[in-house]
Short mmCIF file of C-alpha atoms and ligand atoms in Angstrom, two decimals:
data_model
loop_
_atom_site.label_atom_id
_atom_site.label_comp_id
_atom_site.label_asym_id
_atom_site.label_seq_id
_atom_site.Cartn_x
_atom_site.Cartn_y
_atom_site.Cartn_z
CA UNK A 1 -60.27 19.97 1.07
CA UNK A 2 -59.83 22.35 -1.79
CA UNK A 3 -57.16 20.65 -3.90
CA UNK A 4 -58.54 17.20 -3.48
CA UNK A 5 -61.19 17.52 -6.14
CA UNK A 6 -59.05 19.70 -8.41
CA UNK A 7 -56.23 17.19 -8.38
CA UNK A 8 -58.49 14.28 -9.01
CA UNK A 9 -59.80 16.00 -12.10
CA UNK A 10 -56.20 16.42 -13.27
CA UNK A 11 -55.52 12.72 -12.84
CA UNK A 12 -58.56 11.72 -14.80
CA UNK A 13 -58.11 14.19 -17.63
CA UNK A 14 -54.79 13.01 -19.01
CA UNK A 15 -52.04 10.52 -18.43
CA UNK A 16 -49.21 12.80 -19.47
CA UNK A 17 -46.72 13.46 -16.67
CA UNK A 18 -46.28 16.94 -15.32
CA UNK A 19 -42.54 17.54 -15.66
CA UNK A 20 -42.10 20.31 -13.10
CA UNK A 21 -44.02 21.31 -10.05
CA UNK A 22 -44.16 24.99 -9.45
CA UNK A 23 -43.37 25.79 -5.85
CA UNK A 24 -46.88 27.16 -5.12
CA UNK A 25 -48.47 23.88 -6.18
CA UNK A 26 -46.13 21.86 -3.97
CA UNK A 27 -46.77 24.31 -1.12
CA UNK A 28 -50.52 23.78 -1.52
CA UNK A 29 -50.15 20.00 -1.55
CA UNK A 30 -47.99 20.04 1.59
CA UNK A 31 -50.42 22.38 3.35
CA UNK A 32 -53.36 20.12 2.42
CA UNK A 33 -51.51 17.02 3.58
CA UNK A 34 -50.74 18.68 6.91
CA UNK A 35 -54.34 19.77 7.34
CA UNK A 36 -56.27 16.80 5.97
CA UNK A 37 -53.78 13.91 6.24
CA UNK A 38 -54.49 12.89 2.64
CA UNK A 39 -53.88 14.39 -0.82
CA UNK A 40 -54.29 13.27 -4.41
CA UNK A 41 -51.23 13.87 -6.58
CA UNK A 42 -51.24 15.25 -10.10
CA UNK A 43 -50.15 12.83 -12.83
CA UNK A 44 -46.59 11.88 -12.20
CA UNK A 45 -46.16 8.92 -14.53
CA UNK A 46 -46.68 8.66 -18.26
CA UNK A 47 -49.28 6.37 -19.80
CA UNK A 48 -46.43 4.17 -21.01
CA UNK A 49 -44.90 3.86 -17.55
CA UNK A 50 -48.28 3.01 -16.08
CA UNK A 51 -48.95 0.43 -18.80
CA UNK A 52 -45.61 -1.30 -18.14
CA UNK A 53 -46.29 -1.35 -14.40
CA UNK A 54 -49.78 -2.77 -14.90
CA UNK A 55 -48.42 -5.50 -17.16
CA UNK A 56 -45.62 -6.42 -14.75
CA UNK A 57 -47.99 -6.46 -11.77
CA UNK A 58 -50.54 -8.54 -13.66
CA UNK A 59 -47.84 -11.12 -14.44
CA UNK A 60 -47.50 -11.77 -10.70
CA UNK A 61 -51.22 -12.24 -10.26
CA UNK A 62 -51.70 -15.22 -12.56
CA UNK A 63 -50.88 -17.85 -9.98
CA UNK A 64 -49.76 -18.26 -6.40
CA UNK A 65 -45.98 -18.26 -5.84
CA UNK A 66 -44.59 -21.75 -5.61
CA UNK A 67 -41.16 -23.35 -5.95
CA UNK A 68 -39.50 -21.67 -8.99
CA UNK A 69 -42.74 -20.05 -10.17
CA UNK A 70 -43.20 -16.38 -9.37
CA UNK A 71 -46.65 -15.26 -8.32
CA UNK A 72 -48.68 -13.69 -5.56
CA UNK A 73 -48.67 -14.59 -1.87
CA UNK A 74 -51.87 -15.49 -0.13
CA UNK A 75 -52.35 -15.27 3.62
CA UNK A 76 -56.00 -14.18 3.66
CA UNK A 77 -59.07 -14.96 1.56
CA UNK A 78 -59.79 -11.70 -0.20
CA UNK A 79 -56.36 -10.41 -1.20
CA UNK A 80 -53.56 -11.58 -3.43
CA UNK A 81 -50.38 -9.90 -2.24
CA UNK A 82 -47.51 -8.90 -4.50
CA UNK A 83 -44.49 -8.20 -2.33
CA UNK A 84 -41.41 -6.21 -3.34
CA UNK A 85 -42.84 -4.53 -6.42
CA UNK A 86 -39.61 -2.57 -7.01
CA UNK A 87 -38.28 -5.77 -8.56
CA UNK A 88 -40.91 -5.75 -11.29
CA UNK A 89 -40.52 -2.69 -13.49
CA UNK A 90 -38.66 0.61 -13.76
CA UNK A 91 -41.87 2.57 -13.17
CA UNK A 92 -42.22 1.25 -9.61
CA UNK A 93 -38.77 2.66 -8.75
CA UNK A 94 -39.38 5.92 -10.61
CA UNK A 95 -42.58 6.42 -8.64
CA UNK A 96 -40.86 5.76 -5.31
CA UNK A 97 -38.27 8.49 -5.86
CA UNK A 98 -40.30 10.82 -8.01
CA UNK A 99 -39.25 14.46 -7.46
CA UNK A 100 -42.73 15.58 -6.41
CA UNK A 101 -43.13 12.66 -4.00
CA UNK A 102 -39.71 13.40 -2.49
CA UNK A 103 -40.44 17.10 -2.14
CA UNK A 104 -43.70 16.50 -0.32
CA UNK A 105 -42.54 13.60 1.83
CA UNK A 106 -39.36 15.47 2.82
CA UNK A 107 -41.37 18.47 3.92
CA UNK A 108 -43.69 16.23 5.92
CA UNK A 109 -41.23 13.72 7.43
CA UNK A 110 -37.88 15.53 7.36
CA UNK A 111 -34.75 14.03 5.82
CA UNK A 112 -34.36 10.84 7.85
CA UNK A 113 -37.09 8.84 6.18
CA UNK A 114 -36.66 5.88 3.86
CA UNK A 115 -38.96 3.83 1.74
CA UNK A 116 -39.44 0.86 4.05
CA UNK A 117 -41.93 -1.24 2.14
CA UNK A 118 -43.19 -1.39 -1.45
CA UNK A 119 -45.94 -3.85 -2.14
CA UNK A 120 -49.33 -4.13 -3.76
CA UNK A 121 -52.33 -6.34 -3.90
CA UNK A 122 -55.34 -7.40 -5.80
CA UNK A 123 -58.46 -7.12 -3.67
CA UNK A 124 -61.09 -9.61 -4.70
CA UNK A 125 -64.77 -8.72 -5.03
CA UNK A 126 -66.54 -9.11 -1.72
CA UNK A 127 -69.18 -7.52 0.46
CA UNK A 128 -67.21 -8.44 3.57
CA UNK A 129 -65.60 -5.66 5.58
CA UNK A 130 -62.32 -7.56 5.98
CA UNK A 131 -60.01 -4.52 6.10
CA UNK A 132 -61.89 -2.14 8.39
CA UNK A 133 -61.15 1.30 9.87
CA UNK A 134 -57.71 1.68 11.41
CA UNK A 135 -54.53 3.70 11.70
CA UNK A 136 -51.42 1.76 10.67
CA UNK A 137 -49.62 0.49 13.76
CA UNK A 138 -45.92 0.06 13.00
CA UNK A 139 -43.71 1.43 15.79
CA UNK A 140 -43.28 -0.05 19.25
CA UNK A 141 -45.98 1.67 21.30
CA UNK A 142 -44.67 0.13 24.52
CA UNK A 143 -41.53 2.28 24.31
CA UNK A 144 -42.38 5.09 21.88
CA UNK A 145 -44.42 7.84 23.47
CA UNK A 146 -44.39 10.09 20.42
CA UNK A 147 -46.90 9.59 17.59
CA UNK A 148 -44.37 8.92 14.86
CA UNK A 149 -45.18 10.07 11.38
CA UNK A 150 -45.46 7.67 8.49
CA UNK A 151 -46.61 8.40 4.95
CA UNK A 152 -48.03 5.96 2.46
CA UNK A 153 -47.98 6.57 -1.25
CA UNK A 154 -50.71 4.63 -3.02
CA UNK A 155 -51.45 4.19 -6.68
CA UNK A 156 -54.34 2.38 -8.32
CA UNK A 157 -53.38 0.11 -11.19
CA UNK A 158 -56.99 -0.49 -12.18
CA UNK A 159 -59.92 1.89 -12.41
CA UNK A 160 -61.64 2.02 -9.04
CA UNK A 161 -65.39 2.57 -8.76
CA UNK A 162 -66.06 0.62 -5.58
CA UNK A 163 -64.01 -0.62 -2.65
CA UNK A 164 -62.03 2.61 -2.91
CA UNK A 165 -59.65 3.88 -0.28
CA UNK A 166 -61.55 5.71 2.51
CA UNK A 167 -59.99 8.31 4.85
CA UNK A 168 -61.32 10.53 7.59
CA UNK A 169 -59.92 13.95 6.94
CA UNK A 170 -58.02 15.53 9.80
CA UNK A 171 -57.97 12.33 11.91
CA UNK A 172 -54.17 12.01 11.63
CA UNK A 173 -51.67 12.68 14.41
CA UNK A 174 -54.37 12.52 17.09
CA UNK A 175 -53.69 9.11 18.63
CA UNK A 176 -51.34 6.17 18.38
CA UNK A 177 -52.48 4.12 15.39
CA UNK A 178 -54.86 1.28 16.18
CA UNK A 179 -57.92 -0.58 14.97
CA UNK A 180 -61.00 1.68 15.11
CA UNK A 181 -64.52 0.36 15.68
CA UNK A 182 -67.31 1.30 13.25
CA UNK A 183 -69.27 2.89 16.14
CA UNK A 184 -66.35 5.28 16.84
CA UNK A 185 -66.28 6.34 13.23
CA UNK A 186 -69.98 7.21 13.26
CA UNK A 187 -69.14 10.19 15.50
CA UNK A 188 -67.28 11.99 12.69
CA UNK A 189 -69.13 14.53 10.58
CA UNK A 190 -70.05 13.12 7.15
CA UNK A 191 -68.15 15.97 5.45
CA UNK A 192 -64.87 14.52 6.73
CA UNK A 193 -65.21 11.18 4.93
CA UNK A 194 -63.19 10.91 1.74
CA UNK A 195 -63.83 8.10 -0.72
CA UNK A 196 -61.13 8.00 -3.31
CA UNK A 197 -62.51 6.48 -6.49
CA UNK A 198 -60.39 7.12 -9.58
CA UNK A 199 -58.81 6.04 -12.82
CA UNK A 200 -55.87 3.68 -13.03
CA UNK A 201 -52.83 5.83 -12.28
CA UNK A 202 -54.55 7.83 -9.54
CA UNK A 203 -51.90 8.36 -6.86
CA UNK A 204 -52.34 9.73 -3.36
CA UNK A 205 -50.39 10.28 -0.17
CA UNK A 206 -51.73 9.84 3.32
CA UNK A 207 -50.55 10.05 6.90
CA UNK A 208 -51.08 6.49 8.12
CA UNK A 209 -51.97 7.54 11.68
CA UNK A 210 -55.21 8.92 10.22
CA UNK A 211 -58.27 6.68 10.24
CA UNK A 212 -58.66 4.83 6.94
CA UNK A 213 -59.80 1.59 5.38
CA UNK A 214 -60.45 -0.25 2.18
CA UNK A 215 -64.05 0.63 1.29
CA UNK A 216 -66.90 -1.88 1.25
CA UNK A 217 -68.38 -3.41 -0.79
CA UNK A 218 -65.72 -4.23 -3.36
CA UNK A 219 -67.87 -4.92 -6.41
CA UNK A 220 -65.05 -5.58 -8.85
CA UNK A 221 -61.44 -6.65 -8.23
CA UNK A 222 -59.07 -3.78 -7.52
CA UNK A 223 -55.30 -3.61 -8.00
CA UNK A 224 -53.24 -1.07 -6.08
CA UNK A 225 -49.75 -0.52 -4.74
CA UNK A 226 -48.85 0.98 -1.38
CA UNK A 227 -45.42 2.36 -0.47
CA UNK A 228 -44.46 3.08 3.07
CA UNK A 229 -42.12 5.91 4.13
CA UNK A 230 -40.91 6.33 7.69
CA UNK A 231 -37.76 6.77 9.72
CA UNK A 232 -36.18 3.29 9.84
CA UNK A 233 -34.43 4.09 13.14
CA UNK A 234 -37.71 4.23 15.04
CA UNK A 235 -38.16 1.04 17.06
CA UNK A 236 -40.61 -1.28 15.32
CA UNK A 237 -43.49 -3.12 16.96
CA UNK A 238 -42.65 -6.71 17.82
CA UNK A 239 -45.06 -8.36 15.37
CA UNK A 240 -43.43 -6.61 12.42
CA UNK A 241 -39.98 -7.63 13.64
CA UNK A 242 -41.12 -11.26 13.96
CA UNK A 243 -42.66 -11.17 10.49
CA UNK A 244 -39.63 -9.26 9.10
CA UNK A 245 -42.10 -6.91 7.47
CA UNK A 246 -39.72 -3.99 7.04
CA UNK A 247 -36.85 -5.97 5.59
CA UNK A 248 -34.36 -3.95 3.50
CA UNK A 249 -35.94 -3.36 0.11
CA UNK A 250 -35.42 -6.02 -2.53
CA UNK A 251 -34.21 -4.27 -5.68
CA UNK A 252 -33.46 -5.08 -9.29
CA UNK A 253 -30.04 -3.81 -10.47
CA UNK A 254 -31.51 -3.12 -13.92
CA UNK A 255 -33.65 -0.31 -12.51
CA UNK A 256 -31.05 1.49 -10.39
CA UNK A 257 -29.12 3.31 -13.08
CA UNK A 258 -30.35 6.85 -12.54
CA UNK A 259 -30.31 7.26 -8.79
CA UNK A 260 -29.07 10.34 -6.99
CA UNK A 261 -27.45 10.15 -3.53
CA UNK A 262 -30.78 11.18 -2.07
CA UNK A 263 -32.58 8.40 -3.95
CA UNK A 264 -30.04 5.89 -2.65
CA UNK A 265 -30.68 7.06 0.89
CA UNK A 266 -34.43 6.82 0.40
CA UNK A 267 -34.08 3.27 -0.93
CA UNK A 268 -31.98 2.39 2.10
CA UNK A 269 -28.66 1.67 0.36
CA UNK A 270 -26.23 0.30 2.92
CA UNK A 271 -28.58 0.66 5.87
CA UNK A 272 -28.55 -2.49 7.98
CA UNK A 273 -30.72 -1.15 10.82
CA UNK A 274 -33.59 -3.58 10.24
CA UNK A 275 -31.66 -6.37 8.55
CA UNK A 276 -32.12 -9.81 10.12
CA UNK A 277 -29.48 -12.14 8.73
CA UNK A 278 -30.63 -15.72 8.12
CA UNK A 279 -34.22 -14.77 8.90
CA UNK A 280 -36.62 -17.68 8.90
CA UNK A 281 -40.31 -17.02 9.49
CA UNK A 282 -41.59 -18.91 12.52
CA UNK A 283 -44.65 -20.56 11.17
CA UNK A 284 -46.04 -24.04 10.91
CA UNK A 285 -45.79 -25.40 7.39
CA UNK A 286 -49.39 -25.69 6.14
CA UNK A 287 -50.67 -29.18 5.38
CA UNK A 288 -51.59 -28.11 1.83
CA UNK A 289 -47.96 -27.12 1.24
CA UNK A 290 -46.66 -30.44 2.57
CA UNK A 291 -49.16 -32.36 0.44
CA UNK A 292 -48.40 -30.48 -2.78
CA UNK A 293 -44.64 -30.81 -2.14
CA UNK A 294 -45.04 -34.58 -1.65
CA UNK A 295 -47.09 -34.90 -4.87
CA UNK A 296 -44.56 -32.82 -6.77
CA UNK A 297 -41.72 -34.96 -5.41
CA UNK A 298 -43.56 -38.10 -6.56
CA UNK A 299 -44.01 -36.57 -10.04
CA UNK A 300 -40.26 -35.88 -10.25
CA UNK A 301 -39.50 -39.49 -9.24
CA UNK A 302 -41.90 -40.86 -11.88
CA UNK A 303 -40.37 -38.60 -14.52
CA UNK A 304 -36.86 -39.75 -13.58
CA UNK A 305 -37.90 -43.41 -13.66
CA UNK A 306 -39.57 -42.93 -17.05
CA UNK A 307 -36.40 -41.33 -18.45
CA UNK A 308 -34.25 -44.19 -17.12
CA UNK A 309 -36.54 -46.86 -18.62
CA UNK A 310 -36.58 -45.00 -21.96
CA UNK A 311 -32.77 -44.77 -21.94
CA UNK A 312 -32.45 -48.50 -21.18
CA UNK A 313 -34.88 -49.41 -23.97
CA UNK A 314 -32.92 -47.23 -26.41
CA UNK A 315 -29.68 -48.94 -25.43
CA UNK A 316 -31.29 -52.43 -25.74
CA UNK A 317 -32.74 -51.80 -29.21
CA UNK A 318 -29.67 -50.06 -30.60
CA UNK A 319 -27.12 -52.65 -29.43
O1 LIG B 1 -56.60 -1.01 0.45
C1 LIG B 1 -57.04 0.07 0.89
O2 LIG B 1 -57.80 0.79 0.25
C2 LIG B 1 -56.66 0.47 2.28
C3 LIG B 1 -55.20 0.35 2.52
C4 LIG B 1 -54.86 0.38 3.96
O3 LIG B 1 -55.69 0.35 4.82
C5 LIG B 1 -53.47 0.44 4.35
O4 LIG B 1 -52.59 0.45 3.49
O5 LIG B 1 -53.21 0.49 5.56
#
């Protein structure tokens, strides 16, 4: 994978954005993506943009989301999920519709794709292989016979030495995406394994039908964002419909001032294909949630009672 190493060096050498991409460089990146299923991008954001994104992302990681307090979501032990990152900072939107990203993704997916998900997570240190080898299943494989293409754009927000993204070069487009056992992976030649360590700001694109995973062990926490581009008209697998995973993007009006018509299409403006009005997730309310809600309710009652007693005392002593 010729450009892989070259590009990674570019990312690590400077955080200045490259303003224009000469056609030959884009051609090379597209050719590498088609051949290998994964490419590292040159720097596309400035150090300032990256810093603002890191700060905004970090602010969502301080506590778990609750009531009127923003924070991360937690549905598994080793990851803190930050959904809908386009709400957080201009840089997240700029990255999603960056000219180089659009050029490459358009040449790989055609012109019907949209950004269908934009989230990130903090992976906690662990030696557990909790996010093993797989291709990303997303479309309804009971009705869709074609292996539909999907591209993810990933960017590290912290420096990554361990627990890096792993990909098996050239494994994309070969089978419908599914979980892959470790024994199956052992059959691939070692030269095809890519481990993508890198500085904060390292960005890469991959075809999600290719076999990939979060590397193990994760020796220090890692923060990364993952954007998902596919054709929203392709029928989704049932579990993602039930979870409402590919809901229309949640956006912040403050960051939408410089969008072209193409950007608006990519962000799904006006597209109701996967909208589920009045969606309510079918899940049992966890006991911990019920308990903390009850305690919080009791605290509010005590506070109200205290205020009423204080008001009565004030009235008594001032009359
Ligand atoms: O977190 C990682 O490095 C792997 C990400 C991944 O497997 C995915 O986005 O499907």
